[in-house]
Coordinates of C-alpha atoms in Angstrom, one line a residue:
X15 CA -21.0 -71.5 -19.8
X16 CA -21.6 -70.3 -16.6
X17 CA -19.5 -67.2 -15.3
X18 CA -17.2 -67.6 -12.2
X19 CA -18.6 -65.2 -9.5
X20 CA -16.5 -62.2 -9.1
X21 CA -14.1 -62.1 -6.1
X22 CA -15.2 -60.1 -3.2
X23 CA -13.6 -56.8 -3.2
X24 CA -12.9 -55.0 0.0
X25 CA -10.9 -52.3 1.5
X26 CA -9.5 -51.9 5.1
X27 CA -9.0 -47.7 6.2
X28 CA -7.5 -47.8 9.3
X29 CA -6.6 -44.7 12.0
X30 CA -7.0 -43.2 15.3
X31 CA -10.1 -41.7 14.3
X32 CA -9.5 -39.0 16.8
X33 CA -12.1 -38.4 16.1
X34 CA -13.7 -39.4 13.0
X35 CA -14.3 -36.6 10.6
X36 CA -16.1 -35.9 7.2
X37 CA -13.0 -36.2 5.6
X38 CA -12.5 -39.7 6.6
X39 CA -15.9 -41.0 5.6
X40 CA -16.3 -39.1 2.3
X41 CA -12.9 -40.6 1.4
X42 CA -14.2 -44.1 2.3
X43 CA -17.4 -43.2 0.2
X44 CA -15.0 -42.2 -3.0
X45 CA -13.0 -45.2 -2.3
X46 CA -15.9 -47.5 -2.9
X47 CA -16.7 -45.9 -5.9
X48 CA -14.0 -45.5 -7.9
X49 CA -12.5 -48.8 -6.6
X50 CA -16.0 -50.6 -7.2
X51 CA -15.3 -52.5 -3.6
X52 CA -18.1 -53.9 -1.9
X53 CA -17.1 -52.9 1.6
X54 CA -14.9 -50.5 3.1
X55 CA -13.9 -51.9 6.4
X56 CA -13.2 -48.5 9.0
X57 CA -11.1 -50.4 11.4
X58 CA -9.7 -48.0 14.4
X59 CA -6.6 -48.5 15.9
X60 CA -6.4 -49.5 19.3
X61 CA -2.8 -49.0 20.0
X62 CA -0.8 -47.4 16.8
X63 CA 2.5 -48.3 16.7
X64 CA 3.9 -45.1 15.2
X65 CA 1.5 -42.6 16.6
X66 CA 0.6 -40.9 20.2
X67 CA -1.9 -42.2 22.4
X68 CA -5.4 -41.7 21.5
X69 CA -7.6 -38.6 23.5
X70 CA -10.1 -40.5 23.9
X71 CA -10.7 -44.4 25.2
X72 CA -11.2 -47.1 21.9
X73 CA -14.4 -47.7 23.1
X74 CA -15.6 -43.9 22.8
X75 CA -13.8 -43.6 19.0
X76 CA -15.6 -46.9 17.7
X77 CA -19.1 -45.5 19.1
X78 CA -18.3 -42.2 17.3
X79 CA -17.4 -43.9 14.2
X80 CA -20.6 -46.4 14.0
X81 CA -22.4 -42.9 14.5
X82 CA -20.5 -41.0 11.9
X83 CA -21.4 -44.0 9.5
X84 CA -24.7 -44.4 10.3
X85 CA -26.6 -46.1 7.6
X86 CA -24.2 -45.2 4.7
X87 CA -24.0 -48.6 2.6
X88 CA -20.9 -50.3 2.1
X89 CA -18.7 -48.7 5.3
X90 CA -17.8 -50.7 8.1
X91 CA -17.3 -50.0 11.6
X92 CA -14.7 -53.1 12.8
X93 CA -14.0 -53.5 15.4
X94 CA -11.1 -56.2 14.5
X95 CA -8.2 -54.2 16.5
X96 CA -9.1 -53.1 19.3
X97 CA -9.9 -57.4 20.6
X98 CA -6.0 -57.9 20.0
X99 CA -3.7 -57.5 22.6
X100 CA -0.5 -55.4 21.7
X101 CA -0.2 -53.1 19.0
X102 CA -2.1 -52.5 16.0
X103 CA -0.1 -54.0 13.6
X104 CA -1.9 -53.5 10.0
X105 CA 0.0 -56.6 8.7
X106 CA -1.8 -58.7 11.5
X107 CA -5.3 -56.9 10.9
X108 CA -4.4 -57.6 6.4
X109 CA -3.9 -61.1 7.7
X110 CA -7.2 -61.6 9.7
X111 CA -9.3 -60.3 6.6
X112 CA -7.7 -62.3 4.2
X113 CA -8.2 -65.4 6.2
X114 CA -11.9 -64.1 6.7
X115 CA -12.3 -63.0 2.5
X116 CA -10.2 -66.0 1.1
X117 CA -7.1 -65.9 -0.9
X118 CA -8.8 -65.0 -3.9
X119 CA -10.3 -61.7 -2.5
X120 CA -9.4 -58.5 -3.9
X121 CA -8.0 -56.6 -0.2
X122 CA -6.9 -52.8 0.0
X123 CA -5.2 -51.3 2.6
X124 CA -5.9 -47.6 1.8
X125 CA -3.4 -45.0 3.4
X126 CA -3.1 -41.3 3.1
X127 CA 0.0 -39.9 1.6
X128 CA 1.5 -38.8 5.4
X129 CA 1.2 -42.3 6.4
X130 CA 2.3 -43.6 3.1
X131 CA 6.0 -41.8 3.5
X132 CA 6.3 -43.6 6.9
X133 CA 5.8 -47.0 5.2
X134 CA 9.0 -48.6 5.0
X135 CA 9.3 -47.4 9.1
X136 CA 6.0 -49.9 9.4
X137 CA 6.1 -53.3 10.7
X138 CA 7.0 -56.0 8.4
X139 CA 6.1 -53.6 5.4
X140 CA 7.1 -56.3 2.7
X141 CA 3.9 -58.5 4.0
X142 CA 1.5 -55.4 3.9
X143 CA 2.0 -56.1 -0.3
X144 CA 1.6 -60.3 0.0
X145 CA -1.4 -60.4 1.7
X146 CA -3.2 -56.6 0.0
X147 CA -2.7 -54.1 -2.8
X148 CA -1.6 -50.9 -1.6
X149 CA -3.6 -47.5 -2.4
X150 CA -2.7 -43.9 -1.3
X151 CA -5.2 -41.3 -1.5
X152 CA -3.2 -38.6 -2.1
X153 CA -3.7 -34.9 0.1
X154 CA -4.8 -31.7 -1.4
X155 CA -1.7 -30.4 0.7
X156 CA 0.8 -33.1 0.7
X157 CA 4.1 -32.7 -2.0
X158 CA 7.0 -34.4 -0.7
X159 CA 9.9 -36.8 -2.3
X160 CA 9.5 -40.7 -2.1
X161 CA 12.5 -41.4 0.7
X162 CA 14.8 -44.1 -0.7
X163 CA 13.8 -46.9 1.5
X164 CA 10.4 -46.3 0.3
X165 CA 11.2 -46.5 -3.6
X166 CA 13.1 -49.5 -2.9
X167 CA 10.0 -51.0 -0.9
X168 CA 7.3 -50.2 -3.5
X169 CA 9.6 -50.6 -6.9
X170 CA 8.1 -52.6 -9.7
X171 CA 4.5 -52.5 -7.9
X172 CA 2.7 -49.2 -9.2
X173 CA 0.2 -49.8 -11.4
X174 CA -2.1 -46.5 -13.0
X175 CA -5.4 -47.3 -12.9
X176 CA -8.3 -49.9 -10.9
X177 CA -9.0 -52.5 -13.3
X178 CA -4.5 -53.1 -13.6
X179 CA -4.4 -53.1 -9.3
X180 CA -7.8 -55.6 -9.3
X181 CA -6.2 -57.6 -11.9
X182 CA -4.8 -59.8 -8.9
X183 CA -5.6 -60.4 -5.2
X184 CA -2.4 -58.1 -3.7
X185 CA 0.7 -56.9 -4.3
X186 CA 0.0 -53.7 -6.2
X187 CA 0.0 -50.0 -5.4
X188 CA -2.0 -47.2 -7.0
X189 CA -2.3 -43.7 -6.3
X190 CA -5.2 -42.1 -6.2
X191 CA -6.5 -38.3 -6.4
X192 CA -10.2 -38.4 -4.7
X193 CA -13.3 -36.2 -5.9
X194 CA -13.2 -34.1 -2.9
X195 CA -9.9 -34.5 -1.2
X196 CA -11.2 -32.6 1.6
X197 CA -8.3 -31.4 4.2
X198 CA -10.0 -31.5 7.5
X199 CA -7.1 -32.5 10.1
X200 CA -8.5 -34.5 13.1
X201 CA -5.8 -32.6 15.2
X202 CA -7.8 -29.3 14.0
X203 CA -11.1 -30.6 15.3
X204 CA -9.2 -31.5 19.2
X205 CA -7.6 -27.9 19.0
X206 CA -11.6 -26.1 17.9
X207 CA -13.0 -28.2 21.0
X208 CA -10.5 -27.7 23.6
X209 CA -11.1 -24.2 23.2
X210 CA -14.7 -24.5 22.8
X211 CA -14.9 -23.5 19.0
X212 CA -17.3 -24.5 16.2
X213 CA -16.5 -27.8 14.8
X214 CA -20.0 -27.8 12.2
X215 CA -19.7 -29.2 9.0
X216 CA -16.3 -30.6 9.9
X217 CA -17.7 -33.6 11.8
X218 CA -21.1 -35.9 11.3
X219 CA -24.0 -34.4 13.1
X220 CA -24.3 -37.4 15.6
X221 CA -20.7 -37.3 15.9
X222 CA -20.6 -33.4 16.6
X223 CA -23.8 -33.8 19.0
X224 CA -22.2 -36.8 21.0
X225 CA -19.1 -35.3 21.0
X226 CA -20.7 -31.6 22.2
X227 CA -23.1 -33.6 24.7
X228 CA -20.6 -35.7 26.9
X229 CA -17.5 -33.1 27.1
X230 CA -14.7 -34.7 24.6
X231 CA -11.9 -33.6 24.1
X232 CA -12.6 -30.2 25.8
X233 CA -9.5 -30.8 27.9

């Protein structure tokens, strides 16, 4: 008896990316890994809902992320967002891979914990869990209580380990501690360049060269 092919597996890590950091990519890295995805889709936002305005222009964060990623296999630059008009809903972006994956696709929507507090603020959080499984990658840094709306929204869905959340296409949320949990803060980066500081080893070397070559975020 032949074997039914296993369901693709694949992860969506959204964000400003402002800019993209080595903390980003090594947690996309680990996320493959321990989730055993095939691709880890690195989708900036092009207008976030919930967050300021960008620094710099979409355009500039997607080149800096295709060079932060350079050949590393299984990470995604995608572009998906920033061709919508409107906000960046992530329900809208789940949606669009799932129709692209099929319904029997395994679909992440990774978060870090920060984010992961604001969830039941999101838009229509209760179809982030139909159409994906829900993982937080937790911060080195990050200790805070669940707020009410929150337990509500994610009761009966925590599961403890991969092969329990990849048991079914969506609807599950694990909680994950990554190998490095490296703390680098995008905000710290803006802060060391507006004022001219070292940014090495916080950033990719393309990304720090580009970056250091055409002037951004110096002001």
């Amino acid at each position: 008896m032949i074997e039914a092919p296993r369901p693709p597996r694949l992860a969506m890590l959204g964000g400003t990316f402002d800019p993209v950091h080595l903390g980003h990519l090594r947690s996309a890295v680990e996320l493959r890994e321990v989730l055993e995805l095939d691709r880890v889709h690195l989708i900036p936002a092009s207008v976030p809902p919930l967050r300021g305005e960008p620094r710099v222009s979409s355009d500039q964060r997607l080149l800096l992320l295709q060079l932060g990623i350079g050949d590393t296999p299984g990470l995604v630059a995608d572009p998906r967002e920033m061709h919508r008009e409107g906000p960046s809903y992530s329900a809208d972006t789940l949606a669009s891979l799932r129709k692209e994956f099929g319904v029997e696709a395994r679909l992440v929507m990774a978060l870090g914990h920060d984010a992961f507090l604001r969830l039941a603020d999101w838009h229509e959080p209760e179809r982030l869990f139909a159409l994906a499984h829900l993982v937080v990658i937790d911060r080195p840094d990050h200790e805070a209580p669940l707020p009410a709306a929150l337990d509500a929204l994610i009761a009966g869905r925590e599961v403890d380990n991969p092969e329990a959340l990849m048991a079914r296409p969506a609807g599950g949320l694990l909680r994950l501690a990554l190998p490095s949990r490296m703390a680098i803060s995008a905000t710290e980066v803006r802060r060391r360049l507006a004022e001219g500081n070292s940014v090495r080893y916080l950033l990719p070397e393309a990304v720090e060269r580009h970056l250091l070559t055409h002037g951004l975020y110096r002001h």
